[in-house]
Coordinates of C-alpha atoms in Angstrom, one line a residue:
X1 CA 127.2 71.9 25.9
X2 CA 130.5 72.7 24.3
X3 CA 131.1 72.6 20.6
X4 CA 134.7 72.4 19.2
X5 CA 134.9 72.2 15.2
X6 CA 131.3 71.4 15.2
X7 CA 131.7 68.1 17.1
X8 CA 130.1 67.3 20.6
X9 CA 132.3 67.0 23.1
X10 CA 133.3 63.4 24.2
X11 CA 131.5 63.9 27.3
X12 CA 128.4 65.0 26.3
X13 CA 128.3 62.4 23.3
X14 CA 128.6 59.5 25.6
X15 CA 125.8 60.9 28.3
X16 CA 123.3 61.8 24.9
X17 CA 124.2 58.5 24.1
X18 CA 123.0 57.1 26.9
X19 CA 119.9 59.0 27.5
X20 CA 119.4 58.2 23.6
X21 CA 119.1 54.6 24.2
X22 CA 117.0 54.7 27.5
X23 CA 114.4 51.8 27.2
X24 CA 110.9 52.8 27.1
X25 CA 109.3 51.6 30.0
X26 CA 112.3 53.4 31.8
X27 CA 110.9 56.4 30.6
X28 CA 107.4 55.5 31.4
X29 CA 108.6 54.3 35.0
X30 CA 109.9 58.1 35.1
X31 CA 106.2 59.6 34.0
X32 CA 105.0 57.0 36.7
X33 CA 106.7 58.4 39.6
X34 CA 105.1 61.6 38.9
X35 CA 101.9 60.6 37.9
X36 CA 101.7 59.0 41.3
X37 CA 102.3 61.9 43.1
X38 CA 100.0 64.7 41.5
X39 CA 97.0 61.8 40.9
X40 CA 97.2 60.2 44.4
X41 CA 97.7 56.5 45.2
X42 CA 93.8 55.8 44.2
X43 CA 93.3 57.3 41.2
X44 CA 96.7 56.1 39.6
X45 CA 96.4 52.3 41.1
X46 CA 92.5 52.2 39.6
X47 CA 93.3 53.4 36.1
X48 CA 96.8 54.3 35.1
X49 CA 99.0 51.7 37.0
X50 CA 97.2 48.6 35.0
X51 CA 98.0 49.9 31.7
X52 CA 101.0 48.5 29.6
X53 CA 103.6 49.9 26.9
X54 CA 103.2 47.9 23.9
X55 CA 105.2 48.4 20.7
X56 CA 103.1 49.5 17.6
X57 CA 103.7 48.4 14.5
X58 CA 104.9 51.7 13.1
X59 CA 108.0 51.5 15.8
X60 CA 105.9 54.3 18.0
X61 CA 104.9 53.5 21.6
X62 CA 101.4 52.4 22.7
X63 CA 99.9 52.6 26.2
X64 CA 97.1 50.3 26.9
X65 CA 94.7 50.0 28.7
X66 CA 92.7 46.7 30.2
X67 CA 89.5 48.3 29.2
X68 CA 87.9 51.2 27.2
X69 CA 86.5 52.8 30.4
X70 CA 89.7 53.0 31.7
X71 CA 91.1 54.2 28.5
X72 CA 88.2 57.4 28.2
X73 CA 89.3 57.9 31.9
X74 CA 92.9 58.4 30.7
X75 CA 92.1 60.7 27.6
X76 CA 89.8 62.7 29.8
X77 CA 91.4 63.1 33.4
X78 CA 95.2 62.6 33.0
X79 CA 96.3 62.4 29.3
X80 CA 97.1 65.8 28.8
X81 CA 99.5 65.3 31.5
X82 CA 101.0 61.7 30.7
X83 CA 102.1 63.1 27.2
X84 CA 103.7 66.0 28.7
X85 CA 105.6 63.9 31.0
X86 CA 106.6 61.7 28.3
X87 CA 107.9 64.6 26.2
X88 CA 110.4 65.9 29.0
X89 CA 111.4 62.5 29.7
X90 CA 111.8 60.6 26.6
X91 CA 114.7 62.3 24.9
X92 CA 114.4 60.1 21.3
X93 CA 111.1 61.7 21.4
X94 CA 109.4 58.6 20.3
X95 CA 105.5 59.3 19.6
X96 CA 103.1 57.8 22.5
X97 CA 99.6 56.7 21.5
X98 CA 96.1 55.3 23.9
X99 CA 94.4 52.5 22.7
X100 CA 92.8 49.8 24.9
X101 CA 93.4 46.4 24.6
X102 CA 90.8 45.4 22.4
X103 CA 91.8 48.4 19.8
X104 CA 95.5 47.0 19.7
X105 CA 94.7 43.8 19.0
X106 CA 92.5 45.0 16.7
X107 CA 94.9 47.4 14.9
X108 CA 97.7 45.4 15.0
X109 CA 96.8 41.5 13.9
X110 CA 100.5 40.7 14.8
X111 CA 99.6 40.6 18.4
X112 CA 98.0 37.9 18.2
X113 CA 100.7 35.8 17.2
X114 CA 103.1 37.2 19.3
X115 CA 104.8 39.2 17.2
X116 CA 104.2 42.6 19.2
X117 CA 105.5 41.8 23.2
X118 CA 104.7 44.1 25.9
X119 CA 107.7 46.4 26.5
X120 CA 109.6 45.7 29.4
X121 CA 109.0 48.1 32.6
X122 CA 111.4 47.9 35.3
X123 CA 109.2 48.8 38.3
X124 CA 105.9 46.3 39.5
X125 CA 103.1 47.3 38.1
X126 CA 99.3 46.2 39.6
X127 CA 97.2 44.4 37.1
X128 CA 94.2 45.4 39.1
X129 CA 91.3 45.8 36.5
X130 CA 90.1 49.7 36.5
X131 CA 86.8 48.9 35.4
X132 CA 86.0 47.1 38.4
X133 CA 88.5 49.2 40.8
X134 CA 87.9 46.5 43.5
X135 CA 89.9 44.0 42.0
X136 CA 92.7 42.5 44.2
X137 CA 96.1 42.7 42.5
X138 CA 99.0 40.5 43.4
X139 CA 100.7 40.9 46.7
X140 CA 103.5 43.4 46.6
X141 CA 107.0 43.0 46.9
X142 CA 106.9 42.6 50.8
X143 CA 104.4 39.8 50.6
X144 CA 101.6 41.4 52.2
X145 CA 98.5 42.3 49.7
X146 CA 97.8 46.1 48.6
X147 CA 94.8 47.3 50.3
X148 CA 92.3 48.5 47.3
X149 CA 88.8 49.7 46.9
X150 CA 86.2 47.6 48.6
X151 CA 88.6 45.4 50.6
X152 CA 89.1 46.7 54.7
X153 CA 92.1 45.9 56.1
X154 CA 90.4 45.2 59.6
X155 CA 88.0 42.6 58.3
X156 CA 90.9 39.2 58.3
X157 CA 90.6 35.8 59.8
X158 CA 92.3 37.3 62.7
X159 CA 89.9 39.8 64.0
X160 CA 86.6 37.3 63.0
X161 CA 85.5 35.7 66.6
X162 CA 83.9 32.1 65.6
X163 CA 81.3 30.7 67.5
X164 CA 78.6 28.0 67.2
X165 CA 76.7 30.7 65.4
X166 CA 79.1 30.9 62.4
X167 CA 81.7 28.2 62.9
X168 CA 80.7 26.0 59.8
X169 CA 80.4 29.1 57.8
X170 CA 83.7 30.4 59.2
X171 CA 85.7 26.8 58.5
X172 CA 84.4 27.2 55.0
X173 CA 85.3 30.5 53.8
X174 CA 88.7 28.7 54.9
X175 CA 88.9 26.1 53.3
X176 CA 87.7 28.5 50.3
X177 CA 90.3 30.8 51.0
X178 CA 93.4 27.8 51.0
X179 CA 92.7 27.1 47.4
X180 CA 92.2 23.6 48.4
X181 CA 90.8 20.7 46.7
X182 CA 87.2 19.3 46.6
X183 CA 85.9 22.2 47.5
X184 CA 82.4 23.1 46.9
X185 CA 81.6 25.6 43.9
X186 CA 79.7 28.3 43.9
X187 CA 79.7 28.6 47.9
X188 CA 76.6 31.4 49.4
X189 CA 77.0 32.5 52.5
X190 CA 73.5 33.8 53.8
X191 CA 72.5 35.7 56.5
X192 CA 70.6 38.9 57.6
X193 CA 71.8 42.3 57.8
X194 CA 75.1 42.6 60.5
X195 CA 75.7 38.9 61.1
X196 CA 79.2 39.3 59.5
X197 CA 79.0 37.5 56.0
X198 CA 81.2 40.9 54.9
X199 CA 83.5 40.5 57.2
X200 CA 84.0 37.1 56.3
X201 CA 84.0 37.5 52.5
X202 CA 86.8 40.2 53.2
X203 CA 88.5 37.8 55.4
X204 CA 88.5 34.9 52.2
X205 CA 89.6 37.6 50.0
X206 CA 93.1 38.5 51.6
X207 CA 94.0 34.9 52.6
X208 CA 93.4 33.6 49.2
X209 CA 95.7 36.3 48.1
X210 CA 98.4 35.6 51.0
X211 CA 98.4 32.0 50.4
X212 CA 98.2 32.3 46.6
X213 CA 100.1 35.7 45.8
X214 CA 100.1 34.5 41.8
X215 CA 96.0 34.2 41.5
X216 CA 93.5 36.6 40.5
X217 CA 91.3 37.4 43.6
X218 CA 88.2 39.9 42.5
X219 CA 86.2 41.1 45.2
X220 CA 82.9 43.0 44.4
X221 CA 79.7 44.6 46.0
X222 CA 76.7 43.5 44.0
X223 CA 76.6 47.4 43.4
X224 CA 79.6 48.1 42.4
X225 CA 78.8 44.7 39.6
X226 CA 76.0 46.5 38.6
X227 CA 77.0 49.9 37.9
X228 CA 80.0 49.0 36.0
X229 CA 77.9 46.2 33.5
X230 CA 75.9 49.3 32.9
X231 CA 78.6 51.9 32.3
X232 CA 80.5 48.9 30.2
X233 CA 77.3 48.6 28.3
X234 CA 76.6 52.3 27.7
X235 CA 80.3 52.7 26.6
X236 CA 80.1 49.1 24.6
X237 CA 82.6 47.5 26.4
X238 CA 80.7 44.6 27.6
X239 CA 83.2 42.4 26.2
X240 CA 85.9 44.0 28.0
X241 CA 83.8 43.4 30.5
X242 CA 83.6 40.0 30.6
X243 CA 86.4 38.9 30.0
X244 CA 88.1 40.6 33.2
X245 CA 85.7 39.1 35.3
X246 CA 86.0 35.6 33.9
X247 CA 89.8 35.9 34.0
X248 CA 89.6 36.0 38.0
X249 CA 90.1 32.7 39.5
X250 CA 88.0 33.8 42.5
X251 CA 85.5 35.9 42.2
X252 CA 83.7 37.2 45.2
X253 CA 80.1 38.6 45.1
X254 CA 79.0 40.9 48.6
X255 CA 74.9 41.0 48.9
X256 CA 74.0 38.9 45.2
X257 CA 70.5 39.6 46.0
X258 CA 70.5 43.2 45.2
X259 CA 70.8 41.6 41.6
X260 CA 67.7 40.2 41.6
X261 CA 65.1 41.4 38.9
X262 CA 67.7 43.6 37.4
X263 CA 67.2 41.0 34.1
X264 CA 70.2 42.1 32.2
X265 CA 72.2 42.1 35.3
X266 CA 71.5 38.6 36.3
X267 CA 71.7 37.3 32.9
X268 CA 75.5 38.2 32.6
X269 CA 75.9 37.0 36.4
X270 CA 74.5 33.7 35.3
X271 CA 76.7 33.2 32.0
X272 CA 79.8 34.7 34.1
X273 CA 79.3 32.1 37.0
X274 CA 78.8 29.5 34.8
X275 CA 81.9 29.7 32.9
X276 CA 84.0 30.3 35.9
X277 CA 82.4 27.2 36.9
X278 CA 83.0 25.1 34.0
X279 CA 86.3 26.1 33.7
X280 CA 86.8 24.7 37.3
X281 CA 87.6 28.8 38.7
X282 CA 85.9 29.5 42.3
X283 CA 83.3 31.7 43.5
X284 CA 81.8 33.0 46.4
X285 CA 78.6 35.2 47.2
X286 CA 76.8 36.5 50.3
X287 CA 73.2 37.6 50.7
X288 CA 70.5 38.1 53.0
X289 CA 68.7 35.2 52.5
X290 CA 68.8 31.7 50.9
X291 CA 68.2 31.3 47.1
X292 CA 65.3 29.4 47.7
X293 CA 64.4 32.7 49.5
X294 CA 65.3 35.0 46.4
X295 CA 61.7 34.5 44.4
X296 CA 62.2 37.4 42.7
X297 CA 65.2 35.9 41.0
X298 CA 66.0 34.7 37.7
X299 CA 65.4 30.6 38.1
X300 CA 67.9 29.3 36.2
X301 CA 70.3 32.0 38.4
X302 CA 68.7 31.2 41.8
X303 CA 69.2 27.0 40.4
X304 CA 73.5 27.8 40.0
X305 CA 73.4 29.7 43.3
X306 CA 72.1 26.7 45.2
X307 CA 74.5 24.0 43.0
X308 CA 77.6 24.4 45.3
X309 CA 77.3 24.8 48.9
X310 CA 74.8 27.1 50.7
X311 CA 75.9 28.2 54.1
X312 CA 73.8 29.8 56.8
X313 CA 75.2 32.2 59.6
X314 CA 73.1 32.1 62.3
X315 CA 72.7 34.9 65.0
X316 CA 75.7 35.3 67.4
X317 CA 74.9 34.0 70.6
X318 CA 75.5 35.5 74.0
X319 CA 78.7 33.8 74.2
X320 CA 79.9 34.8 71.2
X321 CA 78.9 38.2 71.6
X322 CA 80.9 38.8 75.0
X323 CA 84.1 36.9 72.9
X324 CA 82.8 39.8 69.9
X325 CA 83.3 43.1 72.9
X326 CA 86.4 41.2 74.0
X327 CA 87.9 41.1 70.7
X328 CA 86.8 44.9 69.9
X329 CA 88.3 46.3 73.1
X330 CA 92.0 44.7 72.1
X331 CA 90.9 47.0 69.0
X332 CA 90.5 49.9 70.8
X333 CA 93.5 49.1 73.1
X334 CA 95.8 48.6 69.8
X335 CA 94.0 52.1 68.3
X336 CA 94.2 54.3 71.3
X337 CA 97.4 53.4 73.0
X338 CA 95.3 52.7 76.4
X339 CA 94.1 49.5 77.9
X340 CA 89.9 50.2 77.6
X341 CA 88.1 47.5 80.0
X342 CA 84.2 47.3 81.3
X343 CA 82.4 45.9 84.4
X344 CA 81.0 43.0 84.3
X345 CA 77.4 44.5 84.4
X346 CA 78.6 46.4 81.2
X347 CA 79.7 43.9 79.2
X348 CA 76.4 41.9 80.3
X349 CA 74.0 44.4 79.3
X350 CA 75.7 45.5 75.9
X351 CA 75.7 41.6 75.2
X352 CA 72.0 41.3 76.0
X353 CA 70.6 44.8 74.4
X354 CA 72.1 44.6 70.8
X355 CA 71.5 41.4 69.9
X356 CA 70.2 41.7 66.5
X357 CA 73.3 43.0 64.6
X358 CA 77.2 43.1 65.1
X359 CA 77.4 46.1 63.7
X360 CA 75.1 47.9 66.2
X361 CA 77.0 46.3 69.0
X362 CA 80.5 47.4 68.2
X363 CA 78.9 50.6 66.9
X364 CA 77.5 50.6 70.8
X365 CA 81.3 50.3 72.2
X366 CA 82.7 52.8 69.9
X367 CA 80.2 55.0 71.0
X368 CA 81.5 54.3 74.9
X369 CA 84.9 54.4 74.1
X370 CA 84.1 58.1 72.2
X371 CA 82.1 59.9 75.2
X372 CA 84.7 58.2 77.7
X373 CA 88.0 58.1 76.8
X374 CA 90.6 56.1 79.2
X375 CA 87.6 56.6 81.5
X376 CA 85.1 53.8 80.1
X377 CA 86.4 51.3 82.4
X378 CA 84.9 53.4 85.4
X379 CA 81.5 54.1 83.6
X380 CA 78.7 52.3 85.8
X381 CA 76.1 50.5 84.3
X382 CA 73.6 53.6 84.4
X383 CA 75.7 55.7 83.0
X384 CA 76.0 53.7 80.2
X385 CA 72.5 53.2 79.4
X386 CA 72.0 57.1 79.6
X387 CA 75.3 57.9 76.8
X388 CA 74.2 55.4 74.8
X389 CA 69.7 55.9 75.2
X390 CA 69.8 58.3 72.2
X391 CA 71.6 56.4 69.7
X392 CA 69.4 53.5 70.2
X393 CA 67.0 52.4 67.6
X394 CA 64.4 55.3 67.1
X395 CA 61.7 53.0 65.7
X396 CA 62.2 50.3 68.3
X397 CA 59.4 48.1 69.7
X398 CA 58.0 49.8 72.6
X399 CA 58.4 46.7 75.2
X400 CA 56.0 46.4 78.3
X401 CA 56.0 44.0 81.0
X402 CA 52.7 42.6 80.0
X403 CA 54.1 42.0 76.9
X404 CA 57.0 40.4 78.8
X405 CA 54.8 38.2 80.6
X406 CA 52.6 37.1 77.3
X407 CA 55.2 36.1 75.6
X408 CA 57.3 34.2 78.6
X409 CA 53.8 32.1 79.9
X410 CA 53.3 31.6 75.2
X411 CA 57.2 30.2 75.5
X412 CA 57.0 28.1 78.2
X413 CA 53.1 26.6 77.8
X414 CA 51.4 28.5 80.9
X415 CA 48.7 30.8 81.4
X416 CA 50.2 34.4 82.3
X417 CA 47.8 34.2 85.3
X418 CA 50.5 31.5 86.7
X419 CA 53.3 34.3 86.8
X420 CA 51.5 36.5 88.7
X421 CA 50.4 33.7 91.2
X422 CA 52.0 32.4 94.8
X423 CA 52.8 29.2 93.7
X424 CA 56.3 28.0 93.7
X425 CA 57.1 24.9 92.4
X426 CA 59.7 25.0 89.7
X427 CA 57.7 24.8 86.7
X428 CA 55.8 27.8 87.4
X429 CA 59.1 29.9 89.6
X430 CA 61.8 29.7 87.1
X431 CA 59.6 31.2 84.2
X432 CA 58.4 34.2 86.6
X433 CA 62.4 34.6 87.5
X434 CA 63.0 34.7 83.9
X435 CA 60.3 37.2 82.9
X436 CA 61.5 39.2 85.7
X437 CA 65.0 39.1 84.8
X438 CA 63.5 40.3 81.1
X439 CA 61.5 43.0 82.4
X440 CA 64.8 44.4 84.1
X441 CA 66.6 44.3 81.0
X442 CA 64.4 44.9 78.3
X443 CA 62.3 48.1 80.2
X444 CA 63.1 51.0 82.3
X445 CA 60.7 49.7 85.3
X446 CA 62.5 49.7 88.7
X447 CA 62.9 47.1 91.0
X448 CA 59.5 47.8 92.9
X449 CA 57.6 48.6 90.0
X450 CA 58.3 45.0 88.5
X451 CA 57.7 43.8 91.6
X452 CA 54.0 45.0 91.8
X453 CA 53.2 44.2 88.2
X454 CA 54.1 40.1 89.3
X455 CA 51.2 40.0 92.0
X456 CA 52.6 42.6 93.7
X457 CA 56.1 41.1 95.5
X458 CA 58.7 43.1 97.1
X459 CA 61.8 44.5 95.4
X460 CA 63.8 42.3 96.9
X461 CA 62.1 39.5 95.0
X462 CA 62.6 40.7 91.8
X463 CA 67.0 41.4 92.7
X464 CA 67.1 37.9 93.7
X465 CA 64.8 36.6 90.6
X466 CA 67.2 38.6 88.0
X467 CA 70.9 37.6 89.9
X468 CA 69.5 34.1 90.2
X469 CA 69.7 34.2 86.6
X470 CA 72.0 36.0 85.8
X471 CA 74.3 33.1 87.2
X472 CA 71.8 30.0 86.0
X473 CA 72.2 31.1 82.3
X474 CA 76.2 31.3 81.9
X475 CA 75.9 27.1 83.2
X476 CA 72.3 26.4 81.4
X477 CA 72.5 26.3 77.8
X478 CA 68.9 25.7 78.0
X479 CA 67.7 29.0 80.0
X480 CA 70.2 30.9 77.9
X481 CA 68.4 30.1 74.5
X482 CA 64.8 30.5 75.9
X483 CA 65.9 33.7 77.1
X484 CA 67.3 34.6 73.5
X485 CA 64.1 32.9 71.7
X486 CA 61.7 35.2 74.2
X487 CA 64.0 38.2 73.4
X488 CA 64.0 37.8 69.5
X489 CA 60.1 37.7 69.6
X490 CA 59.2 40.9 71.9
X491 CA 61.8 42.8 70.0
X492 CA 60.0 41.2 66.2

């Protein structure tokens, strides 16, 4: 700086004069940039990117914050740091204050009537609610929606195979998801453990937002409800609290049940749903069973849950499973810059042995793709079942043929006797093929061994029995659900 006379140079008094007049939330764009950078994108998009500048009503400068938990998070992680920032960058050295929203309004009873308006900030900021940290914000500025906490990326619309298993459910969550009218309200998905109600909730969740950039989407686990009602009620917030939830105008619950007989829990679950309902603002939930199901929930709860539309998934059939390992090898394909494929035997018998959860089947191929590399596509069909015999369930049914046999003569109204005899009419020779067919899949007996344990036949018996249907079931709907019905029950 040069002085001449006392007076600042022209120069200099037309650049202070500049920096002199900087708005605020220029300044607080500047503390942003580097508040980002140390904090990370997580921390800074759950608690310090939804809080605003707000003029006080002594002229100073007010951040605030959506919430009082977010605020405490502030004070005690980061605001050391934000008021340093602010000193080095605000050159008026205007005085900047916390408060959250519900202390402003509060302190200043101007706000109310519009008097105190949020200051100005050049860059987008999210308006995801910290306290919930899974909210879904806006979409950015390239149209696509942010990826946040509790929302995968890979669970879409586009990766969910439909089949007759889940098709009603999966038109549904679409209809849900393209804000259109008449729709039902609340809508349950139900379904056990790994038959994709997750995927599909995620799936609803970023359409909604594509299609409707402008709406609040929130996304929750029924955990992640719970442990922030209690932190908002051990920090007195719970009004805070409610009134970011019943702002959404969806609101999507993952696994509701895990509320039940939590009392205070449910009791704000019920007042929240109903006011979102009243006020004509969707909802979605998923859990493991029907409400009807859900005894140990409140009534009047389990009553709204049932109101709208319950939706069942139903296990994925053999079909949809194959389309399910299709789909996941484009995955790994995309992921791993090679082409992965299977044999046909392969496919088949990962189709047939994890049938009681998605999860566990993809889990199954990831497991292949792992131990094999660009090399899967050449594994045989024993080699398979060795990599992949110690991850499979440890407290698995132990399944014998006779158990086989039981349950095939129970299925189809014989005596087991009949299996093991010579006759060969129909009625009695396609059950012993399928029981056969079972007792290659389902046990580690060899060809001749499940031969002698069906009245003692040859092996050769038995290899016709199991490719005979192996090629009835892909054209007989029929065969194919017994097969799955006699399956389900050995394996409980």
């Amino acid at each position: 700086m040069t002085i001449k006379g006392g007076v600042v140079s022209q120069e200099f008094s037309a650049a202070y004069s500049a920096v002199a007049c900087e708005p605020a939330g220029v300044v607080w764009n500047k503390v942003c940039v580097v508040l980002k950078r140390e904090l990370g994108d997580a921390a800074f998009g759950s608690w310090i990117a939804p809080a605003v500048l707000r003029e006080g009503l002594a002229g100073d400068v007010v951040l605030v914050t959506p919430t009082g938990i977010a605020r405490d998070w502030i004070r005690r992680s980061a605001w050391r740091r934000v008021s340093e920032l602010w000193t080095a960058h605000d050159a008026t050295a205007r005085r900047l204050d916390l408060k959250s929203r519900l202390e402003f309004e509060a302190a200043a009873g101007a706000y109310v009537e519009g008097k105190a308006e949020p200051i100005e900030i050049a860059l987008p900021v999210s308006s995801d609610i910290p306290a919930l940290a899974s909210t879904l914000g806006a979409a950015n500025l390239g149209g696509k929606p942010s990826p946040v906490q509790g929302l995968q990326e890979r669970f879409t619309f586009d990766t969910f195979v439909p089949g007759p298993a889940n098709e009603f459910a999966h038109a549904v969550a679409r209809r849900v998801a393209s804000w259109a009218d008449g729709h039902f309200n609340p809508v349950l998905f139900h379904g056990p453990y790994g038959f994709g109600k997750t995927h599909l909730l995620n799936a609803l969740a970023w359409e909604a937002m594509r299609q409707a950039p402008t709406k609040r989407v929130v996304y929750l686990t029924a955990e992640r409800f719970l442990s922030t009602f209690v932190r908002a009620v051990m920090d007195r917030q719970t009004a805070a609290f409610k009134e970011e939830l019943r702002g959404a105008d969806l609101l999507i619950i993952d696994d509701v049940h895990f509320i039940a007989g939590k009392q205070s829990s449910q009791e704000e679950l019920f007042h929240t749903l109903t006011a979102l309902v009243e006020d004509g603002r969707r909802v979605v939930f998923s859990s493991d069973r029907a409400p009807a199901a859900m005894t140990e929930m409140d009534a009047r709860l389990r009553s709204h849950l049932s109101a709208g539309l319950v939706c069942g998934l139903e296990p994925a059939d053999r079909a949809l499973r194959l389309g399910i390992l299709e789909r996941k090898l484009q995955a790994l394909s995309r992921q791993h810059g090679f082409e992965p494929t299977l044999r046909a035997e392969v496919l088949h018998f990962l189709a047939d042995r994890f049938t009681d959860s998605v999860r566990e089947l993809e889990g199954a191929l990831n497991t292949l793709s792992a131990r094999a590399g660009e090399g899967v596509s050449r594994l045989t069909l024993d080699e398979v079942q060795a990599i992949l015999r110690p991850h499979l369930r440890a407290g698995e049914k132990r399944i014998t043929i006779d158990d086989i046999q039981k349950a095939t003569a129970e299925h189809y109204g014989m005596k087991q006797a009949d299996l093991l005899s010579e006759r060969r009419n129909r009625a009695i020779a396609r059950p012993r093929q399928a029981a056969m067919w079972l007792a290659k899949q389902l046990t580690t007996r060899s060809l001749p061994d499940i031969g002698r344990r069906f009245g003692g036949r040859d092996h050769t018996t038995v290899l016709h029995a199991v490719r005979r249907i192996e090629a009835l079931r892909a054209e007989d709907p029929v065969l194919s659900q017994d097969l799955e019905t006699i399956t389900r029950k050995l394996r409980g």
